[in-house]
Structure formats: structure tokens, C-alpha cells
């Protein structure tokens, strides 16, 4: 069961274990469930809500950023499907199912499109399996970007995707969750090395050019997640992870996600101290 943000009187209780699903710790916040709360979703717990409110105290623009991010995901997947002709997608760090999911956008354009969602939160697996029970072109796998080989060679990925053909790789709002030590650029490189020419990567990262704002948000997220996060980086740091000679950015490049092929009624970018940079690049 989940608790909405107005329920605080009782202690959270872990759901009874199901032999078909991994156990769920509802007392420790996860980025997937905090993001769900930011989007006014229902698949989060009291610990996630507390953490989310603490984040907004430091960076109130995070809730709008979550919504901008979701809208951008829909635009970039539509572009990858309609303009680049991609029909198979690997969505890493996908988070919990909500509106305008990758498979809904892609299959709305091409019903034959295949999607593999990957996340390290067992709640994502539980809800994803339920949501996709009748969709044989979409699956959910539990894995972590820290082990790219497990993602690429996992049975769900291998069953669903054909790596002799171009793949759309989605690393959306994920890499700021990775610390410096595992070498995010190296991890991304191992994923991109596995996909052929003609593939594309949609990539976004929370960034700031104000050190104090970046440090404050990084500190509060690390405290809430018990150290299971990365950090807010500068735009140059974030983009260095995908600076490869075999990648060519699609116009307008990597920009504030609000300004990437914006909808007609899109909100203009502002001078917020923290924002999300994102874009799309093709593998040559």
C-alpha cells in the first residue's frame, strides 16, 4: 500500500513479501518514488514525501523541473520514433510508470515499437509488470547502470531488443544520481559501445552554475537517500560524459529541456539557479 502526502499518523509498513517480486523497503526514500511524488503520483510512501518536501525547501523549482522532464521525454521519444525511425528503446533509470510513458509515445506512432524499461527500484518492477501484463512488446527489468553488462546482456533486454539494429537509449534524469567514483562517462560508454551505428541517445542531467545552490541540493538529497545519489554538476561536467567522437547532436543540441523542440504553449526558460539540460545525439 502507499500513503498520500496527507497521511502521517501511522508508521509505514512494508507490504507482505510476494515470491514473484523483490521485497520493498518503504522506510528509505528512493529517487524513483520521490520523482513520482513530484509528479503528484500515487506510488510513493511517507519517507519519499518527507524527502521530497525537504528537497523543495532547498530548490522549489524541482517540482516544475520534474514536469518539464516528463514533457521532454514525450517529445524526444516522439522525435526518435517519427523523425529518426527508431523502433526499439532501452529506457535506463525509467522510474515509475506515469502518463506519457516511453512505450505509450513510441507505440502510439509505431505500434510495433519495442521498449525495455530498466530501473533499480523494485517498486518499478512490481508496478511495471502489472501495467504491461498485456503488452508483449514492452518489458521491465531490475538492474542498475553501475553494471552495464547486466543491462545489455540481461534476458529481458536480449529477448526484446535486436542489437544488430539501431536502438534508442534513454538516460533521462539519471546520471545526476550517479556519484563520480564509478565513472559515469565510462558506464555510459559501455552502453553506447553495445549499440550500432544509427542508434541515438536521449540524455538529460540536473545542472547549476551556482556552486552554493548545487552543493545545498546535493547535500540534502544525499542525506535523504542515505548516500545513494550523485551530485548536481555544471553543464560542462554533465556533457563531458557524452563527449564522444562517434556522437553527433541533433539540433538544437543540449539545452534547457524546456527549449528543446518546445510545444507551442511551452514555458520560457528562466534564470533558475538549478535546471535540467538535455538533448539527443545520434551514433555515427
PDB file of C-alpha atoms in Angstrom:
ATOM      1  CA  UNK A   1       0.000   0.000   0.000  1.00  0.00           C
ATOM      2  CA  UNK A   2       1.084   3.586  -0.425  1.00  0.00           C
ATOM      3  CA  UNK A   3       0.370   6.662   1.615  1.00  0.00           C
ATOM      4  CA  UNK A   4      -0.604  10.000   0.201  1.00  0.00           C
ATOM      5  CA  UNK A   5       1.178  13.122   1.400  1.00  0.00           C
ATOM      6  CA  UNK A   6      -1.529  13.919   3.943  1.00  0.00           C
ATOM      7  CA  UNK A   7      -1.172  10.660   5.869  1.00  0.00           C
ATOM      8  CA  UNK A   8       1.492  10.821   8.567  1.00  0.00           C
ATOM      9  CA  UNK A   9      -0.077   9.430  11.695  1.00  0.00           C
ATOM     10  CA  UNK A  10       0.991   5.799  11.396  1.00  0.00           C
ATOM     11  CA  UNK A  11       4.342   4.207  10.715  1.00  0.00           C
ATOM     12  CA  UNK A  12       4.818   2.774   7.231  1.00  0.00           C
ATOM     13  CA  UNK A  13       4.548  -0.986   6.986  1.00  0.00           C
ATOM     14  CA  UNK A  14       6.310  -2.976   4.302  1.00  0.00           C
ATOM     15  CA  UNK A  15       3.979  -4.943   2.049  1.00  0.00           C
ATOM     16  CA  UNK A  16       3.840  -8.686   2.635  1.00  0.00           C
ATOM     17  CA  UNK A  17       6.528 -10.358   0.559  1.00  0.00           C
ATOM     18  CA  UNK A  18       5.424 -11.861  -2.713  1.00  0.00           C
ATOM     19  CA  UNK A  19       7.602 -14.706  -4.005  1.00  0.00           C
ATOM     20  CA  UNK A  20       7.300 -13.288  -7.527  1.00  0.00           C
ATOM     21  CA  UNK A  21       8.591  -9.836  -6.618  1.00  0.00           C
ATOM     22  CA  UNK A  22      11.519  -8.403  -4.655  1.00  0.00           C
ATOM     23  CA  UNK A  23      10.885  -7.025  -1.187  1.00  0.00           C
ATOM     24  CA  UNK A  24      10.293  -3.286  -0.833  1.00  0.00           C
ATOM     25  CA  UNK A  25      11.742  -1.038   1.858  1.00  0.00           C
ATOM     26  CA  UNK A  26       9.234   1.774   2.310  1.00  0.00           C
ATOM     27  CA  UNK A  27      11.225   3.496   5.063  1.00  0.00           C
ATOM     28  CA  UNK A  28      14.134   4.619   2.868  1.00  0.00           C
ATOM     29  CA  UNK A  29      13.370   7.140   0.103  1.00  0.00           C
ATOM     30  CA  UNK A  30      14.276   6.293  -3.471  1.00  0.00           C
ATOM     31  CA  UNK A  31      14.733   8.695  -6.342  1.00  0.00           C
ATOM     32  CA  UNK A  32      12.106   6.890  -8.445  1.00  0.00           C
ATOM     33  CA  UNK A  33       9.433   7.284  -5.769  1.00  0.00           C
ATOM     34  CA  UNK A  34      10.423  10.867  -4.911  1.00  0.00           C
ATOM     35  CA  UNK A  35      10.122  11.686  -8.611  1.00  0.00           C
ATOM     36  CA  UNK A  36       6.696  10.029  -8.631  1.00  0.00           C
ATOM     37  CA  UNK A  37       5.673  12.266  -5.705  1.00  0.00           C
ATOM     38  CA  UNK A  38       6.987  15.337  -7.531  1.00  0.00           C
ATOM     39  CA  UNK A  39       4.682  14.389 -10.415  1.00  0.00           C
ATOM     40  CA  UNK A  40       1.733  14.042  -7.994  1.00  0.00           C
ATOM     41  CA  UNK A  41       1.784  10.287  -8.474  1.00  0.00           C
ATOM     42  CA  UNK A  42       0.426   7.695  -6.043  1.00  0.00           C
ATOM     43  CA  UNK A  43       3.247   5.134  -5.945  1.00  0.00           C
ATOM     44  CA  UNK A  44       5.259   6.654  -3.110  1.00  0.00           C
ATOM     45  CA  UNK A  45       5.486   6.385   0.659  1.00  0.00           C
ATOM     46  CA  UNK A  46       5.703   8.738   3.589  1.00  0.00           C
ATOM     47  CA  UNK A  47       9.505   8.637   3.604  1.00  0.00           C
ATOM     48  CA  UNK A  48       9.557   9.670  -0.062  1.00  0.00           C
ATOM     49  CA  UNK A  49       7.133  12.508   0.597  1.00  0.00           C
ATOM     50  CA  UNK A  50       9.199  13.819   3.514  1.00  0.00           C
ATOM     51  CA  UNK A  51      12.310  13.744   1.374  1.00  0.00           C
ATOM     52  CA  UNK A  52      10.522  15.464  -1.490  1.00  0.00           C
ATOM     53  CA  UNK A  53       9.339  18.294   0.742  1.00  0.00           C
ATOM     54  CA  UNK A  54      12.881  18.722   2.080  1.00  0.00           C
ATOM     55  CA  UNK A  55      14.168  18.970  -1.490  1.00  0.00           C
ATOM     56  CA  UNK A  56      11.604  21.636  -2.337  1.00  0.00           C
ATOM     57  CA  UNK A  57      12.649  23.654   0.704  1.00  0.00           C
ATOM     58  CA  UNK A  58      16.120  23.899  -0.824  1.00  0.00           C
ATOM     59  CA  UNK A  59      15.180  24.010  -4.525  1.00  0.00           C
ATOM     60  CA  UNK A  60      11.470  24.758  -5.074  1.00  0.00           C
ATOM     61  CA  UNK A  61      11.964  24.606  -8.834  1.00  0.00           C
ATOM     62  CA  UNK A  62      12.459  20.820  -8.639  1.00  0.00           C
ATOM     63  CA  UNK A  63       8.749  20.077  -8.904  1.00  0.00           C
ATOM     64  CA  UNK A  64       8.363  22.114 -12.103  1.00  0.00           C
ATOM     65  CA  UNK A  65      11.576  20.520 -13.400  1.00  0.00           C
ATOM     66  CA  UNK A  66      10.019  17.077 -12.868  1.00  0.00           C
ATOM     67  CA  UNK A  67       7.063  18.088 -15.022  1.00  0.00           C
ATOM     68  CA  UNK A  68       9.297  19.686 -17.677  1.00  0.00           C
ATOM     69  CA  UNK A  69      11.318  16.482 -17.729  1.00  0.00           C
ATOM     70  CA  UNK A  70       8.249  14.329 -18.304  1.00  0.00           C
ATOM     71  CA  UNK A  71       7.030  16.543 -21.123  1.00  0.00           C
ATOM     72  CA  UNK A  72      10.500  16.500 -22.694  1.00  0.00           C
ATOM     73  CA  UNK A  73      10.629  12.701 -22.524  1.00  0.00           C
ATOM     74  CA  UNK A  74       7.449  12.540 -24.597  1.00  0.00           C
ATOM     75  CA  UNK A  75       8.826  14.999 -27.164  1.00  0.00           C
ATOM     76  CA  UNK A  76      12.187  13.314 -27.529  1.00  0.00           C
ATOM     77  CA  UNK A  77      10.711   9.800 -27.812  1.00  0.00           C
ATOM     78  CA  UNK A  78       8.264  11.056 -30.435  1.00  0.00           C
ATOM     79  CA  UNK A  79      11.174  12.594 -32.359  1.00  0.00           C
ATOM     80  CA  UNK A  80      13.238   9.411 -32.127  1.00  0.00           C
ATOM     81  CA  UNK A  81      10.306   7.353 -33.421  1.00  0.00           C
ATOM     82  CA  UNK A  82       8.846   9.644 -36.064  1.00  0.00           C
ATOM     83  CA  UNK A  83      11.923  11.520 -37.311  1.00  0.00           C
ATOM     84  CA  UNK A  84      14.744   9.012 -36.782  1.00  0.00           C
ATOM     85  CA  UNK A  85      12.649   5.906 -37.464  1.00  0.00           C
ATOM     86  CA  UNK A  86      13.755   4.071 -34.312  1.00  0.00           C
ATOM     87  CA  UNK A  87      11.517   1.211 -33.247  1.00  0.00           C
ATOM     88  CA  UNK A  88      13.312  -0.223 -30.208  1.00  0.00           C
ATOM     89  CA  UNK A  89      14.198   1.583 -26.994  1.00  0.00           C
ATOM     90  CA  UNK A  90      16.253   0.935 -23.870  1.00  0.00           C
ATOM     91  CA  UNK A  91      14.994   3.263 -21.126  1.00  0.00           C
ATOM     92  CA  UNK A  92      17.520   3.108 -18.269  1.00  0.00           C
ATOM     93  CA  UNK A  93      16.515   4.581 -14.922  1.00  0.00           C
ATOM     94  CA  UNK A  94      12.963   4.752 -16.218  1.00  0.00           C
ATOM     95  CA  UNK A  95      11.260   5.402 -12.887  1.00  0.00           C
ATOM     96  CA  UNK A  96       7.679   4.535 -12.057  1.00  0.00           C
ATOM     97  CA  UNK A  97       5.018   4.336 -14.765  1.00  0.00           C
ATOM     98  CA  UNK A  98       3.030   7.544 -15.128  1.00  0.00           C
ATOM     99  CA  UNK A  99       1.430   9.403 -18.041  1.00  0.00           C
ATOM    100  CA  UNK A 100       3.152   9.568 -21.422  1.00  0.00           C
ATOM    101  CA  UNK A 101       5.482   6.645 -20.789  1.00  0.00           C
ATOM    102  CA  UNK A 102       8.091   5.767 -23.407  1.00  0.00           C
ATOM    103  CA  UNK A 103       6.147   2.782 -24.749  1.00  0.00           C
ATOM    104  CA  UNK A 104       2.911   4.769 -24.992  1.00  0.00           C
ATOM    105  CA  UNK A 105       4.558   7.534 -27.015  1.00  0.00           C
ATOM    106  CA  UNK A 106       6.587   5.229 -29.259  1.00  0.00           C
ATOM    107  CA  UNK A 107       3.825   2.679 -29.848  1.00  0.00           C
ATOM    108  CA  UNK A 108       1.344   5.487 -30.459  1.00  0.00           C
ATOM    109  CA  UNK A 109       3.454   6.322 -33.520  1.00  0.00           C
ATOM    110  CA  UNK A 110       4.667   2.832 -34.391  1.00  0.00           C
ATOM    111  CA  UNK A 111       2.628   0.013 -32.803  1.00  0.00           C
ATOM    112  CA  UNK A 112       5.495  -2.409 -33.466  1.00  0.00           C
ATOM    113  CA  UNK A 113       7.983  -0.453 -31.338  1.00  0.00           C
ATOM    114  CA  UNK A 114       9.651  -2.406 -28.539  1.00  0.00           C
ATOM    115  CA  UNK A 115      10.649  -0.965 -25.171  1.00  0.00           C
ATOM    116  CA  UNK A 116      12.740  -2.284 -22.297  1.00  0.00           C
ATOM    117  CA  UNK A 117      12.452  -0.313 -19.071  1.00  0.00           C
ATOM    118  CA  UNK A 118      15.319  -0.679 -16.595  1.00  0.00           C
ATOM    119  CA  UNK A 119      15.343   0.563 -13.013  1.00  0.00           C
ATOM    120  CA  UNK A 120      16.933  -0.489  -9.719  1.00  0.00           C
ATOM    121  CA  UNK A 121      13.824   0.204  -7.609  1.00  0.00           C
ATOM    122  CA  UNK A 122      11.752  -2.975  -7.029  1.00  0.00           C
ATOM    123  CA  UNK A 123       8.568  -0.887  -6.917  1.00  0.00           C
ATOM    124  CA  UNK A 124       9.159  -0.082 -10.592  1.00  0.00           C
ATOM    125  CA  UNK A 125       9.300  -3.791 -11.414  1.00  0.00           C
ATOM    126  CA  UNK A 126       6.144  -4.532  -9.435  1.00  0.00           C
ATOM    127  CA  UNK A 127       4.046  -1.770 -10.964  1.00  0.00           C
ATOM    128  CA  UNK A 128       5.577  -2.139 -14.411  1.00  0.00           C
ATOM    129  CA  UNK A 129       4.745  -5.827 -14.624  1.00  0.00           C
ATOM    130  CA  UNK A 130       1.158  -5.123 -13.633  1.00  0.00           C
ATOM    131  CA  UNK A 131       0.832  -2.265 -16.124  1.00  0.00           C
ATOM    132  CA  UNK A 132       2.394  -4.175 -19.010  1.00  0.00           C
ATOM    133  CA  UNK A 133       0.851  -7.599 -18.453  1.00  0.00           C
ATOM    134  CA  UNK A 134      -0.969  -7.432 -21.793  1.00  0.00           C
ATOM    135  CA  UNK A 135       1.777  -5.678 -23.789  1.00  0.00           C
ATOM    136  CA  UNK A 136       4.117  -8.223 -25.361  1.00  0.00           C
ATOM    137  CA  UNK A 137       6.342  -5.536 -26.914  1.00  0.00           C
ATOM    138  CA  UNK A 138       7.325  -3.922 -23.616  1.00  0.00           C
ATOM    139  CA  UNK A 139       9.026  -5.291 -20.522  1.00  0.00           C
ATOM    140  CA  UNK A 140      10.601  -4.146 -17.251  1.00  0.00           C
ATOM    141  CA  UNK A 141      13.945  -5.314 -15.882  1.00  0.00           C
ATOM    142  CA  UNK A 142      15.514  -4.680 -12.499  1.00  0.00           C
ATOM    143  CA  UNK A 143      19.144  -3.662 -12.991  1.00  0.00           C
ATOM    144  CA  UNK A 144      21.478  -0.768 -12.268  1.00  0.00           C
ATOM    145  CA  UNK A 145      23.527   1.482 -14.518  1.00  0.00           C
ATOM    146  CA  UNK A 146      26.522   0.575 -12.335  1.00  0.00           C
ATOM    147  CA  UNK A 147      26.537  -2.788 -14.163  1.00  0.00           C
ATOM    148  CA  UNK A 148      26.021  -2.001 -17.864  1.00  0.00           C
ATOM    149  CA  UNK A 149      26.771  -5.568 -18.917  1.00  0.00           C
ATOM    150  CA  UNK A 150      23.879  -6.847 -16.790  1.00  0.00           C
ATOM    151  CA  UNK A 151      21.586  -4.403 -18.567  1.00  0.00           C
ATOM    152  CA  UNK A 152      22.732  -5.236 -22.091  1.00  0.00           C
ATOM    153  CA  UNK A 153      23.026  -8.990 -21.560  1.00  0.00           C
ATOM    154  CA  UNK A 154      20.014  -9.391 -19.310  1.00  0.00           C
ATOM    155  CA  UNK A 155      17.440 -11.911 -20.547  1.00  0.00           C
ATOM    156  CA  UNK A 156      14.663  -9.332 -20.878  1.00  0.00           C
ATOM    157  CA  UNK A 157      16.854  -6.996 -22.915  1.00  0.00           C
ATOM    158  CA  UNK A 158      18.182  -9.741 -25.148  1.00  0.00           C
ATOM    159  CA  UNK A 159      14.714 -11.164 -25.719  1.00  0.00           C
ATOM    160  CA  UNK A 160      13.167  -7.824 -26.626  1.00  0.00           C
ATOM    161  CA  UNK A 161      15.877  -5.901 -28.482  1.00  0.00           C
ATOM    162  CA  UNK A 162      17.952  -6.675 -31.562  1.00  0.00           C
ATOM    163  CA  UNK A 163      21.390  -5.097 -31.129  1.00  0.00           C
ATOM    164  CA  UNK A 164      22.245  -5.583 -34.798  1.00  0.00           C
ATOM    165  CA  UNK A 165      19.770  -2.757 -35.477  1.00  0.00           C
ATOM    166  CA  UNK A 166      19.675   0.843 -34.136  1.00  0.00           C
ATOM    167  CA  UNK A 167      18.449   1.299 -30.585  1.00  0.00           C
ATOM    168  CA  UNK A 168      17.161   4.410 -28.860  1.00  0.00           C
ATOM    169  CA  UNK A 169      18.913   4.689 -25.491  1.00  0.00           C
ATOM    170  CA  UNK A 170      17.259   6.876 -22.870  1.00  0.00           C
ATOM    171  CA  UNK A 171      19.334   8.207 -19.958  1.00  0.00           C
ATOM    172  CA  UNK A 172      16.879  10.802 -18.767  1.00  0.00           C
ATOM    173  CA  UNK A 173      17.372  12.457 -15.361  1.00  0.00           C
ATOM    174  CA  UNK A 174      19.562   9.526 -14.330  1.00  0.00           C
ATOM    175  CA  UNK A 175      23.231  10.454 -14.358  1.00  0.00           C
ATOM    176  CA  UNK A 176      22.961  13.077 -11.610  1.00  0.00           C
ATOM    177  CA  UNK A 177      22.006  10.076  -9.424  1.00  0.00           C
ATOM    178  CA  UNK A 178      25.452   8.516 -10.045  1.00  0.00           C
ATOM    179  CA  UNK A 179      28.461   9.510  -7.887  1.00  0.00           C
ATOM    180  CA  UNK A 180      31.747  10.494  -9.510  1.00  0.00           C
ATOM    181  CA  UNK A 181      33.625   7.407  -8.326  1.00  0.00           C
ATOM    182  CA  UNK A 182      32.018   4.766 -10.611  1.00  0.00           C
ATOM    183  CA  UNK A 183      32.913   6.975 -13.621  1.00  0.00           C
ATOM    184  CA  UNK A 184      29.534   7.876 -15.154  1.00  0.00           C
ATOM    185  CA  UNK A 185      31.136   8.541 -18.520  1.00  0.00           C
ATOM    186  CA  UNK A 186      32.658   5.082 -18.574  1.00  0.00           C
ATOM    187  CA  UNK A 187      29.348   3.458 -17.656  1.00  0.00           C
ATOM    188  CA  UNK A 188      27.529   5.363 -20.385  1.00  0.00           C
ATOM    189  CA  UNK A 189      30.293   4.467 -22.838  1.00  0.00           C
ATOM    190  CA  UNK A 190      29.816   0.761 -22.220  1.00  0.00           C
ATOM    191  CA  UNK A 191      26.100   1.093 -23.000  1.00  0.00           C
ATOM    192  CA  UNK A 192      26.786   3.081 -26.171  1.00  0.00           C
ATOM    193  CA  UNK A 193      29.508   0.684 -27.292  1.00  0.00           C
ATOM    194  CA  UNK A 194      26.883  -2.071 -27.330  1.00  0.00           C
ATOM    195  CA  UNK A 195      24.531  -0.326 -29.777  1.00  0.00           C
ATOM    196  CA  UNK A 196      25.235   0.015 -33.514  1.00  0.00           C
ATOM    197  CA  UNK A 197      25.613   2.987 -35.804  1.00  0.00           C
ATOM    198  CA  UNK A 198      22.288   4.756 -36.329  1.00  0.00           C
ATOM    199  CA  UNK A 199      21.332   4.430 -32.673  1.00  0.00           C
ATOM    200  CA  UNK A 200      20.569   7.526 -30.631  1.00  0.00           C
ATOM    201  CA  UNK A 201      20.878   8.627 -27.014  1.00  0.00           C
ATOM    202  CA  UNK A 202      18.455  10.937 -25.240  1.00  0.00           C
ATOM    203  CA  UNK A 203      20.295  12.370 -22.250  1.00  0.00           C
ATOM    204  CA  UNK A 204      19.474  14.881 -19.525  1.00  0.00           C
ATOM    205  CA  UNK A 205      21.055  15.965 -16.241  1.00  0.00           C
ATOM    206  CA  UNK A 206      20.195  18.418 -13.445  1.00  0.00           C
ATOM    207  CA  UNK A 207      22.802  21.188 -13.538  1.00  0.00           C
ATOM    208  CA  UNK A 208      23.748  24.503 -11.988  1.00  0.00           C
ATOM    209  CA  UNK A 209      26.401  27.162 -12.433  1.00  0.00           C
ATOM    210  CA  UNK A 210      25.903  28.375  -8.862  1.00  0.00           C
ATOM    211  CA  UNK A 211      28.117  26.290  -6.522  1.00  0.00           C
ATOM    212  CA  UNK A 212      26.135  27.044  -3.380  1.00  0.00           C
ATOM    213  CA  UNK A 213      22.804  26.012  -4.925  1.00  0.00           C
ATOM    214  CA  UNK A 214      24.380  22.849  -6.337  1.00  0.00           C
ATOM    215  CA  UNK A 215      26.040  21.957  -3.032  1.00  0.00           C
ATOM    216  CA  UNK A 216      22.894  22.579  -0.981  1.00  0.00           C
ATOM    217  CA  UNK A 217      20.709  20.358  -3.148  1.00  0.00           C
ATOM    218  CA  UNK A 218      23.370  17.662  -3.395  1.00  0.00           C
ATOM    219  CA  UNK A 219      23.757  17.582   0.382  1.00  0.00           C
ATOM    220  CA  UNK A 220      20.031  17.306   1.127  1.00  0.00           C
ATOM    221  CA  UNK A 221      19.476  14.548  -1.469  1.00  0.00           C
ATOM    222  CA  UNK A 222      22.473  12.553  -0.226  1.00  0.00           C
ATOM    223  CA  UNK A 223      21.180  12.813   3.347  1.00  0.00           C
ATOM    224  CA  UNK A 224      17.661  11.737   2.386  1.00  0.00           C
ATOM    225  CA  UNK A 225      18.774   8.777   0.270  1.00  0.00           C
ATOM    226  CA  UNK A 226      21.477   7.635   2.706  1.00  0.00           C
ATOM    227  CA  UNK A 227      24.188   8.428   0.198  1.00  0.00           C
ATOM    228  CA  UNK A 228      22.524   6.782  -2.797  1.00  0.00           C
ATOM    229  CA  UNK A 229      22.855   9.701  -5.185  1.00  0.00           C
ATOM    230  CA  UNK A 230      25.413  11.597  -7.204  1.00  0.00           C
ATOM    231  CA  UNK A 231      25.502  15.372  -7.373  1.00  0.00           C
ATOM    232  CA  UNK A 232      24.324  18.440  -9.215  1.00  0.00           C
ATOM    233  CA  UNK A 233      27.002  19.175 -11.814  1.00  0.00           C
ATOM    234  CA  UNK A 234      27.814  22.073 -14.087  1.00  0.00           C
ATOM    235  CA  UNK A 235      26.589  21.860 -17.688  1.00  0.00           C
ATOM    236  CA  UNK A 236      30.171  21.278 -18.849  1.00  0.00           C
ATOM    237  CA  UNK A 237      30.625  18.397 -16.386  1.00  0.00           C
ATOM    238  CA  UNK A 238      27.312  16.797 -17.355  1.00  0.00           C
ATOM    239  CA  UNK A 239      28.007  16.994 -21.081  1.00  0.00           C
ATOM    240  CA  UNK A 240      31.551  15.677 -20.747  1.00  0.00           C
ATOM    241  CA  UNK A 241      30.061  12.239 -20.034  1.00  0.00           C
ATOM    242  CA  UNK A 242      28.675  12.006 -23.560  1.00  0.00           C
ATOM    243  CA  UNK A 243      31.513  13.788 -25.350  1.00  0.00           C
ATOM    244  CA  UNK A 244      32.397  11.064 -27.847  1.00  0.00           C
ATOM    245  CA  UNK A 245      33.636  11.398 -31.441  1.00  0.00           C
ATOM    246  CA  UNK A 246      31.003   8.922 -32.610  1.00  0.00           C
ATOM    247  CA  UNK A 247      28.083  11.030 -31.313  1.00  0.00           C
ATOM    248  CA  UNK A 248      26.515  13.885 -33.265  1.00  0.00           C
ATOM    249  CA  UNK A 249      23.987  16.129 -31.521  1.00  0.00           C
ATOM    250  CA  UNK A 250      20.609  16.695 -33.106  1.00  0.00           C
ATOM    251  CA  UNK A 251      19.705  20.402 -33.378  1.00  0.00           C
ATOM    252  CA  UNK A 252      19.346  22.446 -31.210  1.00  0.00           C
ATOM    253  CA  UNK A 253      21.937  20.443 -29.264  1.00  0.00           C
ATOM    254  CA  UNK A 254      21.963  20.069 -25.498  1.00  0.00           C
ATOM    255  CA  UNK A 255      19.970  22.911 -23.982  1.00  0.00           C
ATOM    256  CA  UNK A 256      17.490  23.667 -21.213  1.00  0.00           C
ATOM    257  CA  UNK A 257      14.935  20.907 -21.817  1.00  0.00           C
ATOM    258  CA  UNK A 258      12.135  23.465 -21.974  1.00  0.00           C
ATOM    259  CA  UNK A 259      13.662  24.842 -25.166  1.00  0.00           C
ATOM    260  CA  UNK A 260      14.319  21.528 -26.950  1.00  0.00           C
ATOM    261  CA  UNK A 261      11.698  21.342 -29.734  1.00  0.00           C
ATOM    262  CA  UNK A 262       9.240  23.042 -27.365  1.00  0.00           C
ATOM    263  CA  UNK A 263       5.481  22.676 -27.533  1.00  0.00           C
ATOM    264  CA  UNK A 264       3.666  25.805 -28.783  1.00  0.00           C
ATOM    265  CA  UNK A 265       2.476  26.648 -25.270  1.00  0.00           C
ATOM    266  CA  UNK A 266       5.825  25.856 -23.600  1.00  0.00           C
ATOM    267  CA  UNK A 267       7.012  27.958 -20.685  1.00  0.00           C
ATOM    268  CA  UNK A 268      10.083  30.024 -21.478  1.00  0.00           C
ATOM    269  CA  UNK A 269      13.348  29.200 -19.738  1.00  0.00           C
ATOM    270  CA  UNK A 270      14.224  31.410 -16.795  1.00  0.00           C
ATOM    271  CA  UNK A 271      17.350  32.149 -14.797  1.00  0.00           C
ATOM    272  CA  UNK A 272      16.728  29.488 -12.174  1.00  0.00           C
ATOM    273  CA  UNK A 273      19.866  28.514 -10.227  1.00  0.00           C
ATOM    274  CA  UNK A 274      19.164  24.833 -10.946  1.00  0.00           C
ATOM    275  CA  UNK A 275      17.767  23.484 -14.179  1.00  0.00           C
ATOM    276  CA  UNK A 276      17.864  20.429 -16.435  1.00  0.00           C
ATOM    277  CA  UNK A 277      19.982  20.270 -19.552  1.00  0.00           C
ATOM    278  CA  UNK A 278      19.129  17.715 -22.196  1.00  0.00           C
ATOM    279  CA  UNK A 279      19.234  16.741 -25.805  1.00  0.00           C
ATOM    280  CA  UNK A 280      19.555  13.981 -28.361  1.00  0.00           C
ATOM    281  CA  UNK A 281      22.612  12.635 -30.183  1.00  0.00           C
ATOM    282  CA  UNK A 282      22.968  10.062 -32.952  1.00  0.00           C
ATOM    283  CA  UNK A 283      25.696   7.439 -33.043  1.00  0.00           C
ATOM    284  CA  UNK A 284      27.658   7.735 -36.285  1.00  0.00           C
TER     285      UNK A 284
END
